[in-house]
Coordinates of C-alpha atoms and ligand atoms in Angstrom, one line a residue:
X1 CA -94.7 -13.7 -25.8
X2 CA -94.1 -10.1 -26.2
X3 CA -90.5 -10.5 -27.8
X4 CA -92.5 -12.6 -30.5
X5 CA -94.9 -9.9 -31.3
X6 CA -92.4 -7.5 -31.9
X7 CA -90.4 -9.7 -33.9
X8 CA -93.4 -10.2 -35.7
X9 CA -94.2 -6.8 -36.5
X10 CA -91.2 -6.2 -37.6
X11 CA -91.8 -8.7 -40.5
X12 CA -95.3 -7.3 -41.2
X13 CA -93.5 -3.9 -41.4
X14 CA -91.0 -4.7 -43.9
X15 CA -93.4 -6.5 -45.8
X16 CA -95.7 -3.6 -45.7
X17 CA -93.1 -1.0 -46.9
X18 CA -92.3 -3.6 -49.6
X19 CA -96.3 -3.3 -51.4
X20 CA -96.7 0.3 -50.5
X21 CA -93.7 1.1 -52.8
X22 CA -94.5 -1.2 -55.1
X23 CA -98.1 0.4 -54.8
X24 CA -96.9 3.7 -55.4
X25 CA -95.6 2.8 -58.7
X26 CA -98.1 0.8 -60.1
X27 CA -100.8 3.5 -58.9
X28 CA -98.8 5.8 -60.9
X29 CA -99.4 3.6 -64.1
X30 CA -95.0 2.9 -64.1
X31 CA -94.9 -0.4 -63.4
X32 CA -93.4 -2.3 -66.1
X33 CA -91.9 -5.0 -64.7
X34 CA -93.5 -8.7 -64.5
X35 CA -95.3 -8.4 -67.7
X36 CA -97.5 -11.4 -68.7
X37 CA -95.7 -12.7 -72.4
X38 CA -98.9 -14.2 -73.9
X39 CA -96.7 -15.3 -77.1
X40 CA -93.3 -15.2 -78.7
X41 CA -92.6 -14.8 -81.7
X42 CA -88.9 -15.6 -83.3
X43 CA -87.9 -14.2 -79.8
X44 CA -88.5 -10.6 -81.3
X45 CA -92.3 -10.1 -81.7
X46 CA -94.0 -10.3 -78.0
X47 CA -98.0 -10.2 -77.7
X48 CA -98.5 -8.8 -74.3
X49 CA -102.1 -8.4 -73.2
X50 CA -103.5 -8.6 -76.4
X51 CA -100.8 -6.3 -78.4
X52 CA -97.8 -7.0 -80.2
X53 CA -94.3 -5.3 -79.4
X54 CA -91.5 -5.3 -80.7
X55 CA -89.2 -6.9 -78.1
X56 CA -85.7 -5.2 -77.3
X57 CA -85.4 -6.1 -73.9
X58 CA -84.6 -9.9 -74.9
X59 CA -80.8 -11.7 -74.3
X60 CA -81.6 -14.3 -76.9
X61 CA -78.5 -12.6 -78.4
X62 CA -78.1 -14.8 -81.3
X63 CA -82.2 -15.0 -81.6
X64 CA -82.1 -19.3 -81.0
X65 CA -85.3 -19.4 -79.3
X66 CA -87.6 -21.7 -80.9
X67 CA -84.9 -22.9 -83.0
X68 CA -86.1 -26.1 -84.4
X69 CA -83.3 -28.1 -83.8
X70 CA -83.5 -27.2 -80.7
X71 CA -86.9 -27.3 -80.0
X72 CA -86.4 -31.2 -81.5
X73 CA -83.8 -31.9 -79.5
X74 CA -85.5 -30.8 -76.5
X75 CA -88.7 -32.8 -77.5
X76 CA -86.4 -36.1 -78.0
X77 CA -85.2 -36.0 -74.6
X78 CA -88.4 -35.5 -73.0
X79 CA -90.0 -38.6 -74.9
X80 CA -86.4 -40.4 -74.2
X81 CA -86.1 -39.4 -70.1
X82 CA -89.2 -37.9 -69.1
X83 CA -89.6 -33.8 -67.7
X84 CA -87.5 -34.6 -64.2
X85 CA -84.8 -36.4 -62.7
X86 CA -84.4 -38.6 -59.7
X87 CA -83.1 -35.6 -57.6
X88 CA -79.2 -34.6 -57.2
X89 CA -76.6 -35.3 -59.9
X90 CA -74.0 -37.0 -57.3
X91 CA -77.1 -40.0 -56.1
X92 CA -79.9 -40.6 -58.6
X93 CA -79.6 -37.5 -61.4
X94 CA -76.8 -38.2 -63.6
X95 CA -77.9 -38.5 -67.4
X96 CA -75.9 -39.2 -69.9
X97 CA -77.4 -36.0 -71.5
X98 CA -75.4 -34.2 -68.8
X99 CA -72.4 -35.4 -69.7
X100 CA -72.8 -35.1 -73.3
X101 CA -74.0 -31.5 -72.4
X102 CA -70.5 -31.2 -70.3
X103 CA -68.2 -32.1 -72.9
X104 CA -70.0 -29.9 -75.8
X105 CA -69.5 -27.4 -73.6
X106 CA -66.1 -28.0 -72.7
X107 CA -65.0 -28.2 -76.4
X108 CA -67.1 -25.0 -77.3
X109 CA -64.8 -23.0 -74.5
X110 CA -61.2 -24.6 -75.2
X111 CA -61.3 -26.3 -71.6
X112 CA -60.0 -30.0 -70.3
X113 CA -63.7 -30.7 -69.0
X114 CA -67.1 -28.8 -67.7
X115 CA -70.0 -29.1 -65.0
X116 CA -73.3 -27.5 -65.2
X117 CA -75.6 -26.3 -62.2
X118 CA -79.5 -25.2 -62.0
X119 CA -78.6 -21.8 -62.6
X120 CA -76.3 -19.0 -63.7
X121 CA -76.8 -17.3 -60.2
X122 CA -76.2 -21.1 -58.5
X123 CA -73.3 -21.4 -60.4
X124 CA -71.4 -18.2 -59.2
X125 CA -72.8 -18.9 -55.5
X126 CA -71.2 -22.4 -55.2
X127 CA -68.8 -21.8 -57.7
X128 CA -67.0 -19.2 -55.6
X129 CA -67.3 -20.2 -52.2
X130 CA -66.4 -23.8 -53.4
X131 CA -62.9 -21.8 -54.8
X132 CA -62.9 -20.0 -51.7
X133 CA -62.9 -19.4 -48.4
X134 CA -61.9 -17.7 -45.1
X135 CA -58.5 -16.9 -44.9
X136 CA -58.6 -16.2 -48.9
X137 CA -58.9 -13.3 -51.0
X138 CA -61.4 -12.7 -53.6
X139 CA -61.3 -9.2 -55.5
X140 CA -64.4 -8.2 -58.0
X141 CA -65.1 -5.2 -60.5
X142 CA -67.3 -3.4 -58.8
X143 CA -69.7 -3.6 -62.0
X144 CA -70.0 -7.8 -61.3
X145 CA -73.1 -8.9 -61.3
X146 CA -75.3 -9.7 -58.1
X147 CA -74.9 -13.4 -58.1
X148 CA -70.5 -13.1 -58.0
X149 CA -71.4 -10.4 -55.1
X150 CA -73.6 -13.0 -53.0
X151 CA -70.7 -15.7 -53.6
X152 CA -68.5 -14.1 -52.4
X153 CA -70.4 -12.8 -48.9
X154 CA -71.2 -16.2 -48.8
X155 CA -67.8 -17.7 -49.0
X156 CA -66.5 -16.2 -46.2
X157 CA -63.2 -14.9 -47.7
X158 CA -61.6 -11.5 -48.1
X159 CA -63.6 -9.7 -50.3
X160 CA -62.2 -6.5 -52.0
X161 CA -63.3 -5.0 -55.2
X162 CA -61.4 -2.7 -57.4
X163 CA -63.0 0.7 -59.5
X164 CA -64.6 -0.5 -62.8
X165 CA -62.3 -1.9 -65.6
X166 CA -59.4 0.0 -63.7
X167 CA -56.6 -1.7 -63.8
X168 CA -54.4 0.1 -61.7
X169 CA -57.0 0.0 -59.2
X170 CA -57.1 -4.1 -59.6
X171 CA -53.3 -4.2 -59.5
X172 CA -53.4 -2.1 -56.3
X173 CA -55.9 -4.1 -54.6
X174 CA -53.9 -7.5 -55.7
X175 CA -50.4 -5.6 -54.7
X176 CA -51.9 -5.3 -50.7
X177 CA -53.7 -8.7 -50.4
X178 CA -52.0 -10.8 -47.5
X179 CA -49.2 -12.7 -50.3
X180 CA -50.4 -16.1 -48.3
X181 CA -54.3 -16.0 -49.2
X182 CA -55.4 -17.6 -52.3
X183 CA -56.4 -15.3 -54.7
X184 CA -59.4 -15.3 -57.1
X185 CA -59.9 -12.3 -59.2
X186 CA -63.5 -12.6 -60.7
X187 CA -65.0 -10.5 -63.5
X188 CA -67.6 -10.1 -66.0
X189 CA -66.6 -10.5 -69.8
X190 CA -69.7 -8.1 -70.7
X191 CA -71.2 -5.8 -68.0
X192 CA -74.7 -6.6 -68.2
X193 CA -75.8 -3.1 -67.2
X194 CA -73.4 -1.2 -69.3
X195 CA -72.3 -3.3 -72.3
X196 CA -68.8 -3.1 -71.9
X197 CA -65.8 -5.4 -72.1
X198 CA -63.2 -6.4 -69.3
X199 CA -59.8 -5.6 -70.0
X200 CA -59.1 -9.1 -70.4
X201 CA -55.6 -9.4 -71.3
X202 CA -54.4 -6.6 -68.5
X203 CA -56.4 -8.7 -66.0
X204 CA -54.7 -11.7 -67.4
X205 CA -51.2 -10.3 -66.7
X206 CA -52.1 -9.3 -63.4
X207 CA -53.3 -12.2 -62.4
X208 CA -50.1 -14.4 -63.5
X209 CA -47.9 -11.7 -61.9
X210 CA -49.5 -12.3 -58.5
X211 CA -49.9 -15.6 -58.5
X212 CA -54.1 -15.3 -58.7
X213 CA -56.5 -17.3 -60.3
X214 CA -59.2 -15.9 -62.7
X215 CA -62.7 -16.4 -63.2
X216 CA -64.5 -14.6 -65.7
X217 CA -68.3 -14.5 -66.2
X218 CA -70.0 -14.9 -69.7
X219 CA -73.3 -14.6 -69.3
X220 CA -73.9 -11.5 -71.6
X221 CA -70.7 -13.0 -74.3
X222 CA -70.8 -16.3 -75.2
X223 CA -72.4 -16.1 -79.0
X224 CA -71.6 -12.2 -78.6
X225 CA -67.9 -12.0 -78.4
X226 CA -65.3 -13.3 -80.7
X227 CA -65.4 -14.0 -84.7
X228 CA -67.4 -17.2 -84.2
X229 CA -69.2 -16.5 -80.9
X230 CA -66.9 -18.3 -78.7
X231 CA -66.0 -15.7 -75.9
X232 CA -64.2 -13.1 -74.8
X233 CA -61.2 -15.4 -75.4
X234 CA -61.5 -15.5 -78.8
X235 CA -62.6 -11.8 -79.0
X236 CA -58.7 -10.7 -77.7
X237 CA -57.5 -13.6 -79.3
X238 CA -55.8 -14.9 -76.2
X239 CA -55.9 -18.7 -76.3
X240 CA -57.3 -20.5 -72.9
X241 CA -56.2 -18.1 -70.5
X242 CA -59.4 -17.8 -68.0
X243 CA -59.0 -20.4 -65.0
X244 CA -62.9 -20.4 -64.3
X245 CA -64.6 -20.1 -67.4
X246 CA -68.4 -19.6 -66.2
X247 CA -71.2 -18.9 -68.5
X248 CA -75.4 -19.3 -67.9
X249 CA -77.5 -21.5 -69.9
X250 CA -80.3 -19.1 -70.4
X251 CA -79.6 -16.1 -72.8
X252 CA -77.8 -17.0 -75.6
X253 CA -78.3 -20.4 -75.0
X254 CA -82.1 -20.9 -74.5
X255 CA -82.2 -22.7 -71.8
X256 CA -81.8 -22.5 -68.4
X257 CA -78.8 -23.5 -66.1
X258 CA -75.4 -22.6 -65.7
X259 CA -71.7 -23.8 -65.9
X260 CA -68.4 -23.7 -65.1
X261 CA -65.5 -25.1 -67.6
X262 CA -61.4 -25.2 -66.7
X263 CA -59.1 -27.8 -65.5
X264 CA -60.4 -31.7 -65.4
X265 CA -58.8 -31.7 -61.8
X266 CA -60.8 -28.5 -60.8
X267 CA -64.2 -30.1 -62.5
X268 CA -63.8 -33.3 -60.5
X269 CA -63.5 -31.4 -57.1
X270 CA -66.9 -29.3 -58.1
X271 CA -68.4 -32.4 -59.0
X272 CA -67.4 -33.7 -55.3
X273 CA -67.5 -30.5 -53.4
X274 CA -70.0 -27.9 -54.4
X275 CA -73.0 -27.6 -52.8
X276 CA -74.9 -26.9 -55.3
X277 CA -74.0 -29.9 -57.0
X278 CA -74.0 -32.1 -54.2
X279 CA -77.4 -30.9 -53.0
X280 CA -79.3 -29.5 -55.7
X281 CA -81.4 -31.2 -58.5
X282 CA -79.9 -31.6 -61.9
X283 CA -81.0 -30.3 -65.2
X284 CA -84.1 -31.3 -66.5
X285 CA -83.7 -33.5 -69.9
X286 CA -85.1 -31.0 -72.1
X287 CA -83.1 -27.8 -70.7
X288 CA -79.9 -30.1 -70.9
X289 CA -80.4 -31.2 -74.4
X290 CA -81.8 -28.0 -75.2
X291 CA -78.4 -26.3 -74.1
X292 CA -76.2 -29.2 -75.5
X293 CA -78.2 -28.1 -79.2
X294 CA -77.8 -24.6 -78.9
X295 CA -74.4 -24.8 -78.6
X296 CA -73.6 -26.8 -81.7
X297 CA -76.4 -24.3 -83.4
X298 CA -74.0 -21.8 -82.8
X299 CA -71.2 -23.7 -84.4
X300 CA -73.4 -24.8 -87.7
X301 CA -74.8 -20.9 -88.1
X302 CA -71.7 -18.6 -87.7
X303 CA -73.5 -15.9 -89.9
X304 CA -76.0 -15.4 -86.6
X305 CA -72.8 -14.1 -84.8
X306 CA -72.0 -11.5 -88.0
X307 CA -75.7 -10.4 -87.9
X308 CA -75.9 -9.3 -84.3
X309 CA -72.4 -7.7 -84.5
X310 CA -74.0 -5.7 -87.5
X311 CA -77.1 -5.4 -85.8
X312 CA -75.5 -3.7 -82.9
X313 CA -73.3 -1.1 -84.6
X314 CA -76.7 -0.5 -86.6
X315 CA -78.4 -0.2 -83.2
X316 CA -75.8 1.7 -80.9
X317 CA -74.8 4.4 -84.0
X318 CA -78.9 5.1 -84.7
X319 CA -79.0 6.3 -81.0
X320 CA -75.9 8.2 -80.9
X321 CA -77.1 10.1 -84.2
X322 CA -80.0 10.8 -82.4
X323 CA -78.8 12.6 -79.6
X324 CA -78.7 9.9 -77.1
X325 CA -75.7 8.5 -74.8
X326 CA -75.3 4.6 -74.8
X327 CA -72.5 4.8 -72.2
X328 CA -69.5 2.8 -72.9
X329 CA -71.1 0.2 -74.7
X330 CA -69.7 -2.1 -77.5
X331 CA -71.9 -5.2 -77.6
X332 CA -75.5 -5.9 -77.8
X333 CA -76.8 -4.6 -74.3
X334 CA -77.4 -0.8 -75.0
X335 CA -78.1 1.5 -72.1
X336 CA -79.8 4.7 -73.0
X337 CA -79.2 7.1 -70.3
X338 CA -81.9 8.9 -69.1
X339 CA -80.9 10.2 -66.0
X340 CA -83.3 10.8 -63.5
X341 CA -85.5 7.8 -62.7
X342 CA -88.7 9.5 -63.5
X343 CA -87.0 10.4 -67.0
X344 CA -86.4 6.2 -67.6
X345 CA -90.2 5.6 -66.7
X346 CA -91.7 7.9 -68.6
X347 CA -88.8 6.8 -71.4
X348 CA -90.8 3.6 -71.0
X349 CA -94.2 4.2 -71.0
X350 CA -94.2 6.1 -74.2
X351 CA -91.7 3.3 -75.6
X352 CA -94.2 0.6 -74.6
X353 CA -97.6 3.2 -75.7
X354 CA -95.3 3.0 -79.4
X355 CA -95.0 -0.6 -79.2
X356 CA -91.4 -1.4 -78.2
X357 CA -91.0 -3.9 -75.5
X358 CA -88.0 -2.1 -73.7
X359 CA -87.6 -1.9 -69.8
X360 CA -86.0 0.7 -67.4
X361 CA -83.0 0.2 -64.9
X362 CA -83.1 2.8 -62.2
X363 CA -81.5 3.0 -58.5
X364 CA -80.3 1.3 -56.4
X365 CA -79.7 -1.2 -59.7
X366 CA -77.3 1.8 -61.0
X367 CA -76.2 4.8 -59.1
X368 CA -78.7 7.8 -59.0
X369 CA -79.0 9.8 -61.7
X370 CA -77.6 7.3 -64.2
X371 CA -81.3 5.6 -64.6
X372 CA -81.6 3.9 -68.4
X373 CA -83.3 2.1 -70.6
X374 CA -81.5 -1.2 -71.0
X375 CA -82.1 -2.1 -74.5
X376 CA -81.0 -5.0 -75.8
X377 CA -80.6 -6.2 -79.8
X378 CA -80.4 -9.7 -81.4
X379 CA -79.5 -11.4 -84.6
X380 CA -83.2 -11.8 -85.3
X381 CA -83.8 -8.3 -85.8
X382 CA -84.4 -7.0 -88.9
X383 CA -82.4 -3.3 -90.0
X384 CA -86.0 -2.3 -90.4
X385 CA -87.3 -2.8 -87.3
X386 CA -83.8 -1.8 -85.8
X387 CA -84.9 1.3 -87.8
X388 CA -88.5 1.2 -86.5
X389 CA -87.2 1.6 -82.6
X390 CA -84.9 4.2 -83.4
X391 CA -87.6 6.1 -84.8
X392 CA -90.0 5.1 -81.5
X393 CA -87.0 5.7 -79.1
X394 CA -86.2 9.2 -80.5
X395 CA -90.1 10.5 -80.3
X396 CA -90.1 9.1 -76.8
X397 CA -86.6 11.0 -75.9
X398 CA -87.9 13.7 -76.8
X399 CA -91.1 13.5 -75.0
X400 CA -89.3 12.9 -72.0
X401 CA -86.9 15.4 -72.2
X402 CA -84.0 13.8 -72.4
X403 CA -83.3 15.0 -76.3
Ligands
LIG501 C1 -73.6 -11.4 -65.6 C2 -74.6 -12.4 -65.1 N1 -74.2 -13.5 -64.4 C3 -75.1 -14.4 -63.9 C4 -76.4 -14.3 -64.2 C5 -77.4 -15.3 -63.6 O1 -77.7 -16.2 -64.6 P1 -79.1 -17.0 -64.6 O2 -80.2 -16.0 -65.0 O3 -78.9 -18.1 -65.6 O4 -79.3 -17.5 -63.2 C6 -76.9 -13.2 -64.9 C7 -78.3 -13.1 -65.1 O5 -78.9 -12.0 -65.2 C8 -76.0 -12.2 -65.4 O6 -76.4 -11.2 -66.1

């Protein structure tokens, strides 16, 4: 009886600790997070409690939500299947919208064949401990995102990770792996806190001189990347060189989900083996035919992929002129370094007071001291309102101290 007191209070404790900090912040009138969107507009205008922002926080890179032919395509498949499906893929869920979604997406990404999951985070949980396992050897930049960390723990294998985009450091950690493990090096194309790009054809190299395999996440640069939106393969102009081509469903592409594209061989064992496949719900209709749209938007409307580029270099040189350091970006994601994480809130707050729906990062999300604004620009910006935050986000440095 005792022992289950304690145990008790020990939840009531951490939840407890949990609301006073979250208290803290919202008493001190920083809490920005969890904002109520009342409407979207064009993905860029947001009306949030009665006022409209300008939204720069947004990873509808290529601006495609509420694209019509989406939206239609979505609408079709609801009146067609209905808002659910039976349950898992593998018994009762299987559309034929899934496989039409598949082998869209496998054409988009140069690959033999393609399986989609629930989510982008699902995807790089059973993704990876699907590819992996005890006795094997997975190495990560330690810049990957949350959901390649938690596949990994959860996998059960060696897990090593090398210093950001270094690749002497990757090459070092590949050189003292046990030469009998399987190897998986997995990375992100974009870094979705600072913007930049993978050495991709370095890793590549690597990879083939140790005999690992590669996965590469593209969450943050499919419709980014490359002339025609395609990738990071297309950006370095390397031809199908990823093994695990992964990507999510819900920036770019507005939708939600996520998938994995590579070998036919390789898809047929996820569609056998991974958990998440095997005991998670499909897709809904809409979000599949949704997805399957967007893609083929992206193909028909190659100019969306020019404007963001220009959009970003419009974007990323405004700040610099200004005063401010964007890190190492080169893509649409834009940190604006503020420092301090009282610096990034009240960066914020006088952001938000101008108008401009922009969000802070600050510890443990990035190291201390390295707190930002994570600003984020799309095709469906306009240079004027580009201009418009530059102006907002230069009063507000300034305010804060940071210019
Ligand atoms: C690099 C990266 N991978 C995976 C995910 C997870 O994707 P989803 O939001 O579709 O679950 C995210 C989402 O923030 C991401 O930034």
């Amino acid at each position: 009886m005792e022992e289950s007191v304690t145990v008790g209070d020990k939840f009531n404790t951490r939840i407890r600790e949990w609301n006073d900090r979250i208290d803290r912040v919202v008493d001190s009138d920083l809490y920005f997070y969890n904002q109520p969107i009342e409407e979207l507009s064009g993905g860029v205008r947001v009306r949030v409690r009665g006022r409209e922002m300008l939204m720069f926080a947004s990873y509808g890179y290529l601006g495609l939500l509420g694209h019509p032919t989406i939206n239609a395509a979505a609408q079709a498949a609801v009146a067609e299947f209905g808002t659910g499906t039976h349950g898992v893929r593998m018994l009762a869920g299987t559309l034929t919208l899934h496989g039409e979604l598949e082998q869209t997406i496998a054409r988009f990404k140069g690959a033999e064949d393609a399986v989609t999951f629930s989510s982008g985070y699902v995807t790089n949980l059973t993704a990876i401990s699907t590819m992996v396992g005890r006795h094997d050897t997975v190495i990560c930049d330690k810049l990957n995102h949350a959901s390649i960390v938690d596949g990994c723990l959860l996998s059960g294998a060696n897990f090593v990770r090398f210093k950001h985009n270094d690749m002497e450091d990757l090459e070092r950690c590949l050189r003292r792996a046990d030469p009998q493990s399987a190897k998986l090096v997995v990375v992100d194309a974009v870094f979705s806190m600072d913007g930049d790009i993978i050495d991709l054809p370095r890793t590549v190299d690597l990879c083939r001189q140790y005999g690992a395999w590669l996965m590469v996440d593209e969450a943050h640069s499919i419709g980014v990347l490359g002339e025609t939106g395609h990738g990071i393969e297309e950006h370095f102009g390397l031809g199908s060189v990823v093994d695990l081509k992964m990507g999510t469903l819900s920036k770019t592409i507005p939708s939600v989900g996520g998938y994995i594209a590579g070998r036919a061989d390789m898809i047929r064992m996820f569609r056998h083996a991974s958990r998440a496949f095997i005991f998670s719900a499909a897709l809904p209709p809409a979000q599949a035919a949704a997805a399957k749209a967007a893609f083929e938007v992206i193909e028909a409307e190659p100019e969306r992929v020019e404007q963001l580029r220009r959009n970003s270099r419009q974007f990323i040189a405004g700040l610099k002129a200004a005063g401010f350091d964007t890190m190492r970006t080169e893509t649409a994601i834009v940190p604006v370094l503020c420092g301090a994480d009282e610096r990034a809130y009240t960066m914020v707050q006088y952001c938000q007071r101008d108008d401009i729906f922009v969000l802070p990062v600050v510890s443990p999300a990035v190291p201390e001291g390295l707190a930002r604004l994570r600003a984020t620009v799309t095709a469906a910006h306009t240079p004027a309102e580009i201009d418009r935050a530059l102006e907002v986000f230069s009063r507000a440095g300034k305010t804060a101290g940071i210019l």
